């Protein structure tokens, strides 16, 4: 009996010990399992954190790669700009050197111009002095000219008065033209004195205002020889009603002259159909009732040598 109780007591003890061990082992395993779970959770969290860090690092790497690519492009562009800047700098330096050389030339030019200005200043001063002397001389000449003009005006007044007196003292019928000019010309319009080579005669004279011819009148040219005969066949004959007689003249040229302008010059050109012989001739000029004057001239014969 005692043995059974002891055995039961031992069994109970063993059972209690087993339960305690089981309970302790369970608690131990439960704690350990909980720690493992917690550690697993922490590991998962760390893995998640590491994954997130990895993703951020990947993103940062991508961004850095993009920035690196951009930086490379920027570096390429910067290098290109630096090359352009170097080229521009080289051109600028070349331009600067050229400008310096030009500036040296301009400086020399300015120095030369300054010397020329100094010379021109001296010349100007000299010319100013000469101009002052010339101005004084011009003033003196102007005064002399004014004096001469006044003297000329006085003389002209005296001449006008004398002309008026002469007009009243001398009959107008006795006044004649002056300034006669006779030219014998060859076919080439050169002047000659040879009768044989004469192709035309030009005869001109001045009509003074004192003759008081007015309006439009016919003026006749009469050409006669030393025997008072027509030198060449005339166009016609004309009767001139002079103050003391009527005179019949041979007419070799006629022209209408307006005597509104006085004094004036009357010119004739006579181109004879027949040859003019050597000799002395008289060219006389008339109107219908006035003798305007005459002139004598000679045409010589042609010789073998001239």
PDB file of C-alpha atoms in Angstrom:
ATOM      1  CA  UNK A   1       0.000   0.000   0.000  1.00  0.00           C
ATOM      2  CA  UNK A   2       2.682   2.295   0.991  1.00  0.00           C
ATOM      3  CA  UNK A   3       4.494   1.239  -2.124  1.00  0.00           C
ATOM      4  CA  UNK A   4       1.522   2.148  -4.285  1.00  0.00           C
ATOM      5  CA  UNK A   5       1.202   5.494  -2.599  1.00  0.00           C
ATOM      6  CA  UNK A   6       4.888   6.094  -3.084  1.00  0.00           C
ATOM      7  CA  UNK A   7       4.583   5.136  -6.696  1.00  0.00           C
ATOM      8  CA  UNK A   8       1.610   7.374  -7.175  1.00  0.00           C
ATOM      9  CA  UNK A   9       3.430  10.163  -5.380  1.00  0.00           C
ATOM     10  CA  UNK A  10       6.435   9.691  -7.624  1.00  0.00           C
ATOM     11  CA  UNK A  11       4.247   9.634 -10.677  1.00  0.00           C
ATOM     12  CA  UNK A  12       2.511  12.768  -9.621  1.00  0.00           C
ATOM     13  CA  UNK A  13       5.812  14.379  -8.951  1.00  0.00           C
ATOM     14  CA  UNK A  14       7.145  13.277 -12.270  1.00  0.00           C
ATOM     15  CA  UNK A  15       3.971  14.427 -13.877  1.00  0.00           C
ATOM     16  CA  UNK A  16       4.176  17.777 -12.128  1.00  0.00           C
ATOM     17  CA  UNK A  17       7.792  18.072 -13.090  1.00  0.00           C
ATOM     18  CA  UNK A  18       6.891  17.090 -16.648  1.00  0.00           C
ATOM     19  CA  UNK A  19       4.115  19.649 -16.670  1.00  0.00           C
ATOM     20  CA  UNK A  20       6.438  22.253 -15.229  1.00  0.00           C
ATOM     21  CA  UNK A  21       9.050  21.387 -17.807  1.00  0.00           C
ATOM     22  CA  UNK A  22       6.434  21.364 -20.510  1.00  0.00           C
ATOM     23  CA  UNK A  23       5.095  24.643 -19.277  1.00  0.00           C
ATOM     24  CA  UNK A  24       8.588  26.062 -19.027  1.00  0.00           C
ATOM     25  CA  UNK A  25       9.508  24.698 -22.454  1.00  0.00           C
ATOM     26  CA  UNK A  26       6.284  26.092 -23.887  1.00  0.00           C
ATOM     27  CA  UNK A  27       6.967  29.421 -22.284  1.00  0.00           C
ATOM     28  CA  UNK A  28      10.508  29.259 -23.522  1.00  0.00           C
ATOM     29  CA  UNK A  29       9.482  28.280 -27.018  1.00  0.00           C
ATOM     30  CA  UNK A  30       6.691  30.833 -26.960  1.00  0.00           C
ATOM     31  CA  UNK A  31       9.083  33.562 -25.938  1.00  0.00           C
ATOM     32  CA  UNK A  32      11.604  32.409 -28.465  1.00  0.00           C
ATOM     33  CA  UNK A  33       8.926  32.149 -31.149  1.00  0.00           C
ATOM     34  CA  UNK A  34       7.735  35.654 -30.207  1.00  0.00           C
ATOM     35  CA  UNK A  35      11.288  36.950 -30.397  1.00  0.00           C
ATOM     36  CA  UNK A  36      11.766  35.251 -33.723  1.00  0.00           C
ATOM     37  CA  UNK A  37       8.524  36.783 -34.986  1.00  0.00           C
ATOM     38  CA  UNK A  38       9.584  40.164 -33.712  1.00  0.00           C
ATOM     39  CA  UNK A  39      12.994  39.654 -35.217  1.00  0.00           C
ATOM     40  CA  UNK A  40      11.368  38.522 -38.472  1.00  0.00           C
ATOM     41  CA  UNK A  41       9.154  41.609 -38.385  1.00  0.00           C
ATOM     42  CA  UNK A  42      12.177  43.765 -37.764  1.00  0.00           C
ATOM     43  CA  UNK A  43      14.012  41.969 -40.539  1.00  0.00           C
ATOM     44  CA  UNK A  44      11.085  42.504 -42.899  1.00  0.00           C
ATOM     45  CA  UNK A  45      10.936  46.141 -41.842  1.00  0.00           C
ATOM     46  CA  UNK A  46      14.671  46.469 -42.406  1.00  0.00           C
ATOM     47  CA  UNK A  47      14.274  44.714 -45.741  1.00  0.00           C
ATOM     48  CA  UNK A  48      11.463  47.077 -46.620  1.00  0.00           C
ATOM     49  CA  UNK A  49      13.594  49.997 -45.477  1.00  0.00           C
ATOM     50  CA  UNK A  50      16.525  48.674 -47.460  1.00  0.00           C
ATOM     51  CA  UNK A  51      14.245  48.172 -50.454  1.00  0.00           C
ATOM     52  CA  UNK A  52      12.969  51.704 -50.106  1.00  0.00           C
ATOM     53  CA  UNK A  53      16.559  52.936 -49.749  1.00  0.00           C
ATOM     54  CA  UNK A  54      17.506  50.863 -52.774  1.00  0.00           C
ATOM     55  CA  UNK A  55      14.617  52.353 -54.743  1.00  0.00           C
ATOM     56  CA  UNK A  56      15.609  55.831 -53.627  1.00  0.00           C
ATOM     57  CA  UNK A  57      19.206  55.054 -54.518  1.00  0.00           C
ATOM     58  CA  UNK A  58      18.094  53.709 -57.895  1.00  0.00           C
ATOM     59  CA  UNK A  59      16.040  56.845 -58.418  1.00  0.00           C
ATOM     60  CA  UNK A  60      18.954  58.958 -57.253  1.00  0.00           C
ATOM     61  CA  UNK A  61      21.239  57.025 -59.580  1.00  0.00           C
ATOM     62  CA  UNK A  62      18.830  57.587 -62.478  1.00  0.00           C
ATOM     63  CA  UNK A  63      18.591  61.272 -61.601  1.00  0.00           C
ATOM     64  CA  UNK A  64      22.373  61.416 -61.229  1.00  0.00           C
ATOM     65  CA  UNK A  65      22.797  59.651 -64.574  1.00  0.00           C
ATOM     66  CA  UNK A  66      20.399  62.132 -66.178  1.00  0.00           C
ATOM     67  CA  UNK A  67      22.242  64.983 -64.486  1.00  0.00           C
ATOM     68  CA  UNK A  68      25.516  63.455 -65.640  1.00  0.00           C
ATOM     69  CA  UNK A  69      24.211  63.235 -69.214  1.00  0.00           C
ATOM     70  CA  UNK A  70      22.975  66.811 -68.940  1.00  0.00           C
ATOM     71  CA  UNK A  71      26.306  67.810 -67.416  1.00  0.00           C
ATOM     72  CA  UNK A  72      28.098  66.113 -70.311  1.00  0.00           C
ATOM     73  CA  UNK A  73      25.907  67.977 -72.792  1.00  0.00           C
ATOM     74  CA  UNK A  74      26.447  71.173 -70.836  1.00  0.00           C
ATOM     75  CA  UNK A  75      30.161  70.393 -70.764  1.00  0.00           C
ATOM     76  CA  UNK A  76      30.135  69.850 -74.539  1.00  0.00           C
ATOM     77  CA  UNK A  77      28.224  73.100 -75.045  1.00  0.00           C
ATOM     78  CA  UNK A  78      30.542  74.825 -72.600  1.00  0.00           C
ATOM     79  CA  UNK A  79      33.552  73.473 -74.456  1.00  0.00           C
ATOM     80  CA  UNK A  80      32.031  74.680 -77.746  1.00  0.00           C
ATOM     81  CA  UNK A  81      31.363  78.090 -76.238  1.00  0.00           C
ATOM     82  CA  UNK A  82      34.865  78.146 -74.806  1.00  0.00           C
ATOM     83  CA  UNK A  83      36.228  77.359 -78.267  1.00  0.00           C
ATOM     84  CA  UNK A  84      34.041  80.108 -79.712  1.00  0.00           C
ATOM     85  CA  UNK A  85      35.152  82.427 -76.937  1.00  0.00           C
ATOM     86  CA  UNK A  86      38.782  81.516 -77.691  1.00  0.00           C
ATOM     87  CA  UNK A  87      38.206  82.207 -81.399  1.00  0.00           C
ATOM     88  CA  UNK A  88      36.459  85.471 -80.564  1.00  0.00           C
ATOM     89  CA  UNK A  89      39.282  86.323 -78.182  1.00  0.00           C
ATOM     90  CA  UNK A  90      41.820  85.585 -80.899  1.00  0.00           C
ATOM     91  CA  UNK A  91      39.889  87.761 -83.352  1.00  0.00           C
ATOM     92  CA  UNK A  92      39.576  90.449 -80.712  1.00  0.00           C
ATOM     93  CA  UNK A  93      43.295  90.287 -80.045  1.00  0.00           C
ATOM     94  CA  UNK A  94      43.990  90.491 -83.780  1.00  0.00           C
ATOM     95  CA  UNK A  95      41.587  93.438 -84.092  1.00  0.00           C
ATOM     96  CA  UNK A  96      43.222  95.032 -81.082  1.00  0.00           C
ATOM     97  CA  UNK A  97      46.655  94.616 -82.639  1.00  0.00           C
ATOM     98  CA  UNK A  98      45.322  96.063 -85.908  1.00  0.00           C
ATOM     99  CA  UNK A  99      43.709  98.935 -84.036  1.00  0.00           C
ATOM    100  CA  UNK A 100      46.975  99.576 -82.230  1.00  0.00           C
ATOM    101  CA  UNK A 101      48.810  99.677 -85.553  1.00  0.00           C
ATOM    102  CA  UNK A 102      46.081 101.913 -86.978  1.00  0.00           C
ATOM    103  CA  UNK A 103      46.234 104.073 -83.900  1.00  0.00           C
ATOM    104  CA  UNK A 104      49.980 104.464 -84.404  1.00  0.00           C
ATOM    105  CA  UNK A 105      49.300 105.485 -88.023  1.00  0.00           C
ATOM    106  CA  UNK A 106      46.554 107.864 -86.931  1.00  0.00           C
ATOM    107  CA  UNK A 107      48.851 109.333 -84.313  1.00  0.00           C
ATOM    108  CA  UNK A 108      51.468 109.951 -86.980  1.00  0.00           C
ATOM    109  CA  UNK A 109      48.787 111.386 -89.280  1.00  0.00           C
ATOM    110  CA  UNK A 110      47.580 113.672 -86.491  1.00  0.00           C
ATOM    111  CA  UNK A 111      51.151 114.801 -85.862  1.00  0.00           C
ATOM    112  CA  UNK A 112      51.575 115.508 -89.573  1.00  0.00           C
ATOM    113  CA  UNK A 113      48.250 117.328 -89.643  1.00  0.00           C
ATOM    114  CA  UNK A 114      49.278 119.378 -86.627  1.00  0.00           C
ATOM    115  CA  UNK A 115      52.477 120.353 -88.419  1.00  0.00           C
ATOM    116  CA  UNK A 116      50.478 121.201 -91.553  1.00  0.00           C
ATOM    117  CA  UNK A 117      48.028 123.217 -89.443  1.00  0.00           C
ATOM    118  CA  UNK A 118      50.938 125.136 -87.977  1.00  0.00           C
ATOM    119  CA  UNK A 119      52.279 125.798 -91.469  1.00  0.00           C
ATOM    120  CA  UNK A 120      48.802 126.770 -92.690  1.00  0.00           C
ATOM    121  CA  UNK A 121      48.428 129.059 -89.690  1.00  0.00           C
ATOM    122  CA  UNK A 122      51.664 130.803 -90.646  1.00  0.00           C
ATOM    123  CA  UNK A 123      50.467 130.980 -94.264  1.00  0.00           C
ATOM    124  CA  UNK A 124      47.068 132.285 -93.134  1.00  0.00           C
ATOM    125  CA  UNK A 125      48.703 134.984 -91.037  1.00  0.00           C
ATOM    126  CA  UNK A 126      50.859 135.935 -94.008  1.00  0.00           C
ATOM    127  CA  UNK A 127      47.844 135.938 -96.327  1.00  0.00           C
ATOM    128  CA  UNK A 128      45.878 137.957 -93.790  1.00  0.00           C
ATOM    129  CA  UNK A 129      48.624 140.550 -93.790  1.00  0.00           C
ATOM    130  CA  UNK A 130      48.746 140.514 -97.591  1.00  0.00           C
ATOM    131  CA  UNK A 131      44.946 140.671 -97.754  1.00  0.00           C
ATOM    132  CA  UNK A 132      44.961 143.715 -95.515  1.00  0.00           C
ATOM    133  CA  UNK A 133      47.494 145.371 -97.797  1.00  0.00           C
ATOM    134  CA  UNK A 134      45.478 144.358-100.872  1.00  0.00           C
ATOM    135  CA  UNK A 135      42.287 145.637 -99.271  1.00  0.00           C
ATOM    136  CA  UNK A 136      43.979 148.972 -98.642  1.00  0.00           C
ATOM    137  CA  UNK A 137      45.128 148.999-102.266  1.00  0.00           C
ATOM    138  CA  UNK A 138      41.612 148.049-103.455  1.00  0.00           C
ATOM    139  CA  UNK A 139      40.134 150.852-101.358  1.00  0.00           C
ATOM    140  CA  UNK A 140      42.631 153.243-102.879  1.00  0.00           C
ATOM    141  CA  UNK A 141      41.843 151.925-106.373  1.00  0.00           C
ATOM    142  CA  UNK A 142      38.107 152.222-105.667  1.00  0.00           C
ATOM    143  CA  UNK A 143      38.593 155.809-104.652  1.00  0.00           C
ATOM    144  CA  UNK A 144      40.682 156.354-107.790  1.00  0.00           C
ATOM    145  CA  UNK A 145      37.995 154.624-109.886  1.00  0.00           C
ATOM    146  CA  UNK A 146      35.290 156.772-108.350  1.00  0.00           C
ATOM    147  CA  UNK A 147      37.358 159.838-109.141  1.00  0.00           C
ATOM    148  CA  UNK A 148      37.907 158.595-112.714  1.00  0.00           C
ATOM    149  CA  UNK A 149      34.194 157.766-113.057  1.00  0.00           C
ATOM    150  CA  UNK A 150      33.285 161.246-111.922  1.00  0.00           C
ATOM    151  CA  UNK A 151      35.824 162.724-114.340  1.00  0.00           C
ATOM    152  CA  UNK A 152      34.523 160.482-117.122  1.00  0.00           C
ATOM    153  CA  UNK A 153      30.961 161.526-116.357  1.00  0.00           C
ATOM    154  CA  UNK A 154      32.001 165.165-116.509  1.00  0.00           C
ATOM    155  CA  UNK A 155      33.803 164.539-119.817  1.00  0.00           C
ATOM    156  CA  UNK A 156      30.779 162.610-121.151  1.00  0.00           C
ATOM    157  CA  UNK A 157      28.521 165.497-120.191  1.00  0.00           C
ATOM    158  CA  UNK A 158      30.866 167.847-122.018  1.00  0.00           C
ATOM    159  CA  UNK A 159      30.968 165.543-125.061  1.00  0.00           C
ATOM    160  CA  UNK A 160      27.174 165.288-125.032  1.00  0.00           C
ATOM    161  CA  UNK A 161      26.923 169.053-124.852  1.00  0.00           C
ATOM    162  CA  UNK A 162      29.443 169.390-127.703  1.00  0.00           C
ATOM    163  CA  UNK A 163      27.538 166.804-129.751  1.00  0.00           C
ATOM    164  CA  UNK A 164      24.360 168.773-129.201  1.00  0.00           C
ATOM    165  CA  UNK A 165      26.124 171.960-130.293  1.00  0.00           C
ATOM    166  CA  UNK A 166      27.586 170.175-133.332  1.00  0.00           C
ATOM    167  CA  UNK A 167      24.151 168.872-134.276  1.00  0.00           C
ATOM    168  CA  UNK A 168      22.760 172.390-134.163  1.00  0.00           C
ATOM    169  CA  UNK A 169      25.758 173.787-136.059  1.00  0.00           C
ATOM    170  CA  UNK A 170      26.133 171.086-138.752  1.00  0.00           C
ATOM    171  CA  UNK A 171      23.212 170.071-141.048  1.00  0.00           C
ATOM    172  CA  UNK A 172      22.174 166.442-140.664  1.00  0.00           C
ATOM    173  CA  UNK A 173      22.536 165.990-144.411  1.00  0.00           C
ATOM    174  CA  UNK A 174      26.294 166.578-144.071  1.00  0.00           C
ATOM    175  CA  UNK A 175      26.714 163.860-141.401  1.00  0.00           C
ATOM    176  CA  UNK A 176      27.823 160.443-142.660  1.00  0.00           C
ATOM    177  CA  UNK A 177      28.560 157.042-141.260  1.00  0.00           C
ATOM    178  CA  UNK A 178      31.989 156.060-140.005  1.00  0.00           C
ATOM    179  CA  UNK A 179      33.985 152.984-139.114  1.00  0.00           C
ATOM    180  CA  UNK A 180      33.905 151.634-142.690  1.00  0.00           C
ATOM    181  CA  UNK A 181      35.374 148.160-143.123  1.00  0.00           C
ATOM    182  CA  UNK A 182      35.881 146.383-146.453  1.00  0.00           C
ATOM    183  CA  UNK A 183      37.022 142.760-146.699  1.00  0.00           C
ATOM    184  CA  UNK A 184      37.603 140.764-149.863  1.00  0.00           C
ATOM    185  CA  UNK A 185      37.264 137.061-149.130  1.00  0.00           C
ATOM    186  CA  UNK A 186      38.148 133.927-151.042  1.00  0.00           C
ATOM    187  CA  UNK A 187      35.807 130.906-151.400  1.00  0.00           C
ATOM    188  CA  UNK A 188      37.278 129.475-148.173  1.00  0.00           C
ATOM    189  CA  UNK A 189      36.306 132.734-146.384  1.00  0.00           C
ATOM    190  CA  UNK A 190      39.934 133.802-145.978  1.00  0.00           C
ATOM    191  CA  UNK A 191      40.696 137.476-146.560  1.00  0.00           C
ATOM    192  CA  UNK A 192      42.581 138.378-149.737  1.00  0.00           C
ATOM    193  CA  UNK A 193      43.728 141.532-151.531  1.00  0.00           C
ATOM    194  CA  UNK A 194      43.807 139.914-154.984  1.00  0.00           C
ATOM    195  CA  UNK A 195      41.044 140.788-157.395  1.00  0.00           C
ATOM    196  CA  UNK A 196      41.214 137.441-159.188  1.00  0.00           C
ATOM    197  CA  UNK A 197      40.749 135.426-155.966  1.00  0.00           C
ATOM    198  CA  UNK A 198      37.917 137.570-154.595  1.00  0.00           C
ATOM    199  CA  UNK A 199      34.724 135.569-154.242  1.00  0.00           C
ATOM    200  CA  UNK A 200      32.735 138.067-152.121  1.00  0.00           C
ATOM    201  CA  UNK A 201      33.004 141.534-150.608  1.00  0.00           C
ATOM    202  CA  UNK A 202      31.822 142.390-147.097  1.00  0.00           C
ATOM    203  CA  UNK A 203      31.277 146.086-146.450  1.00  0.00           C
ATOM    204  CA  UNK A 204      30.125 147.504-143.115  1.00  0.00           C
ATOM    205  CA  UNK A 205      29.825 150.898-141.445  1.00  0.00           C
ATOM    206  CA  UNK A 206      28.567 152.544-138.266  1.00  0.00           C
ATOM    207  CA  UNK A 207      25.470 154.736-138.334  1.00  0.00           C
ATOM    208  CA  UNK A 208      25.873 157.375-135.585  1.00  0.00           C
ATOM    209  CA  UNK A 209      22.874 158.471-133.548  1.00  0.00           C
ATOM    210  CA  UNK A 210      23.461 162.065-134.596  1.00  0.00           C
ATOM    211  CA  UNK A 211      22.162 161.225-138.082  1.00  0.00           C
ATOM    212  CA  UNK A 212      18.743 160.723-136.464  1.00  0.00           C
ATOM    213  CA  UNK A 213      17.598 158.007-138.803  1.00  0.00           C
ATOM    214  CA  UNK A 214      14.354 156.405-137.652  1.00  0.00           C
ATOM    215  CA  UNK A 215      12.090 153.511-138.532  1.00  0.00           C
ATOM    216  CA  UNK A 216      12.459 150.909-141.258  1.00  0.00           C
ATOM    217  CA  UNK A 217      14.221 152.027-144.445  1.00  0.00           C
ATOM    218  CA  UNK A 218      15.824 150.491-147.498  1.00  0.00           C
ATOM    219  CA  UNK A 219      19.593 150.904-147.574  1.00  0.00           C
ATOM    220  CA  UNK A 220      21.467 150.651-150.884  1.00  0.00           C
ATOM    221  CA  UNK A 221      25.066 149.716-151.610  1.00  0.00           C
ATOM    222  CA  UNK A 222      26.584 151.162-154.780  1.00  0.00           C
ATOM    223  CA  UNK A 223      29.972 149.950-156.032  1.00  0.00           C
ATOM    224  CA  UNK A 224      31.773 152.165-158.593  1.00  0.00           C
ATOM    225  CA  UNK A 225      35.241 152.310-160.089  1.00  0.00           C
ATOM    226  CA  UNK A 226      37.620 155.254-160.370  1.00  0.00           C
ATOM    227  CA  UNK A 227      35.664 156.502-163.464  1.00  0.00           C
ATOM    228  CA  UNK A 228      32.423 156.720-161.432  1.00  0.00           C
ATOM    229  CA  UNK A 229      30.989 153.791-163.383  1.00  0.00           C
ATOM    230  CA  UNK A 230      29.450 150.595-162.006  1.00  0.00           C
ATOM    231  CA  UNK A 231      32.272 148.232-161.062  1.00  0.00           C
ATOM    232  CA  UNK A 232      30.138 145.175-161.840  1.00  0.00           C
ATOM    233  CA  UNK A 233      26.700 144.791-163.374  1.00  0.00           C
ATOM    234  CA  UNK A 234      24.157 146.269-160.893  1.00  0.00           C
ATOM    235  CA  UNK A 235      20.842 144.830-159.765  1.00  0.00           C
ATOM    236  CA  UNK A 236      19.126 148.036-160.885  1.00  0.00           C
ATOM    237  CA  UNK A 237      19.485 151.776-160.712  1.00  0.00           C
ATOM    238  CA  UNK A 238      17.850 153.951-158.080  1.00  0.00           C
ATOM    239  CA  UNK A 239      17.190 157.702-157.893  1.00  0.00           C
ATOM    240  CA  UNK A 240      18.212 159.190-154.561  1.00  0.00           C
ATOM    241  CA  UNK A 241      16.372 162.396-153.597  1.00  0.00           C
ATOM    242  CA  UNK A 242      19.150 164.327-151.842  1.00  0.00           C
ATOM    243  CA  UNK A 243      18.534 167.719-150.287  1.00  0.00           C
ATOM    244  CA  UNK A 244      20.204 169.623-153.117  1.00  0.00           C
ATOM    245  CA  UNK A 245      19.782 167.269-156.094  1.00  0.00           C
ATOM    246  CA  UNK A 246      18.558 163.918-157.341  1.00  0.00           C
ATOM    247  CA  UNK A 247      21.310 161.364-157.955  1.00  0.00           C
ATOM    248  CA  UNK A 248      20.962 158.188-159.993  1.00  0.00           C
ATOM    249  CA  UNK A 249      23.103 155.372-158.612  1.00  0.00           C
ATOM    250  CA  UNK A 250      23.762 151.755-159.609  1.00  0.00           C
ATOM    251  CA  UNK A 251      22.463 149.455-156.848  1.00  0.00           C
ATOM    252  CA  UNK A 252      24.478 146.289-156.137  1.00  0.00           C
ATOM    253  CA  UNK A 253      22.909 145.276-152.785  1.00  0.00           C
ATOM    254  CA  UNK A 254      19.759 146.204-150.845  1.00  0.00           C
ATOM    255  CA  UNK A 255      18.591 145.473-147.318  1.00  0.00           C
ATOM    256  CA  UNK A 256      15.874 146.733-144.998  1.00  0.00           C
ATOM    257  CA  UNK A 257      17.308 148.280-141.847  1.00  0.00           C
ATOM    258  CA  UNK A 258      15.402 149.246-138.694  1.00  0.00           C
ATOM    259  CA  UNK A 259      17.086 152.359-137.297  1.00  0.00           C
ATOM    260  CA  UNK A 260      15.246 152.147-133.963  1.00  0.00           C
ATOM    261  CA  UNK A 261      18.515 150.996-132.379  1.00  0.00           C
ATOM    262  CA  UNK A 262      21.154 153.707-132.400  1.00  0.00           C
ATOM    263  CA  UNK A 263      24.051 153.750-132.819  1.00  0.00           C
ATOM    264  CA  UNK A 264      24.108 150.674-135.028  1.00  0.00           C
ATOM    265  CA  UNK A 265      26.237 148.890-137.607  1.00  0.00           C
ATOM    266  CA  UNK A 266      25.054 148.027-141.108  1.00  0.00           C
ATOM    267  CA  UNK A 267      26.744 145.210-143.056  1.00  0.00           C
ATOM    268  CA  UNK A 268      26.496 144.064-146.698  1.00  0.00           C
ATOM    269  CA  UNK A 269      27.819 140.914-148.345  1.00  0.00           C
ATOM    270  CA  UNK A 270      28.218 141.225-152.113  1.00  0.00           C
ATOM    271  CA  UNK A 271      28.842 138.094-154.189  1.00  0.00           C
ATOM    272  CA  UNK A 272      29.382 139.301-157.787  1.00  0.00           C
ATOM    273  CA  UNK A 273      28.564 137.003-160.682  1.00  0.00           C
ATOM    274  CA  UNK A 274      31.364 138.510-162.809  1.00  0.00           C
ATOM    275  CA  UNK A 275      35.056 138.685-161.952  1.00  0.00           C
ATOM    276  CA  UNK A 276      36.242 141.856-160.299  1.00  0.00           C
ATOM    277  CA  UNK A 277      39.170 143.470-162.065  1.00  0.00           C
ATOM    278  CA  UNK A 278      42.158 144.946-160.219  1.00  0.00           C
ATOM    279  CA  UNK A 279      41.777 148.631-159.456  1.00  0.00           C
ATOM    280  CA  UNK A 280      40.473 151.277-157.060  1.00  0.00           C
ATOM    281  CA  UNK A 281      36.813 151.131-156.069  1.00  0.00           C
ATOM    282  CA  UNK A 282      34.374 153.199-154.040  1.00  0.00           C
ATOM    283  CA  UNK A 283      31.580 151.652-151.984  1.00  0.00           C
ATOM    284  CA  UNK A 284      28.797 154.168-151.289  1.00  0.00           C
ATOM    285  CA  UNK A 285      25.775 153.687-149.034  1.00  0.00           C
ATOM    286  CA  UNK A 286      22.407 155.482-149.428  1.00  0.00           C
ATOM    287  CA  UNK A 287      18.829 155.530-148.257  1.00  0.00           C
ATOM    288  CA  UNK A 288      15.984 156.872-150.417  1.00  0.00           C
ATOM    289  CA  UNK A 289      16.879 160.433-149.458  1.00  0.00           C
ATOM    290  CA  UNK A 290      20.209 160.310-147.587  1.00  0.00           C
ATOM    291  CA  UNK A 291      23.838 159.757-148.405  1.00  0.00           C
ATOM    292  CA  UNK A 292      25.260 157.651-145.550  1.00  0.00           C
ATOM    293  CA  UNK A 293      28.927 157.684-146.576  1.00  0.00           C
ATOM    294  CA  UNK A 294      31.503 155.929-148.727  1.00  0.00           C
ATOM    295  CA  UNK A 295      34.908 154.279-148.627  1.00  0.00           C
ATOM    296  CA  UNK A 296      37.613 153.610-151.202  1.00  0.00           C
ATOM    297  CA  UNK A 297      39.563 150.365-151.465  1.00  0.00           C
ATOM    298  CA  UNK A 298      41.934 148.658-153.865  1.00  0.00           C
ATOM    299  CA  UNK A 299      42.190 145.162-155.283  1.00  0.00           C
ATOM    300  CA  UNK A 300      45.564 144.324-156.799  1.00  0.00           C
ATOM    301  CA  UNK A 301      46.524 142.015-159.603  1.00  0.00           C
ATOM    302  CA  UNK A 302      47.914 138.516-158.986  1.00  0.00           C
ATOM    303  CA  UNK A 303      51.601 138.002-159.707  1.00  0.00           C
ATOM    304  CA  UNK A 304      53.476 134.825-160.432  1.00  0.00           C
ATOM    305  CA  UNK A 305      55.135 134.519-157.016  1.00  0.00           C
ATOM    306  CA  UNK A 306      52.281 135.833-154.815  1.00  0.00           C
TER     307      UNK A 306
END
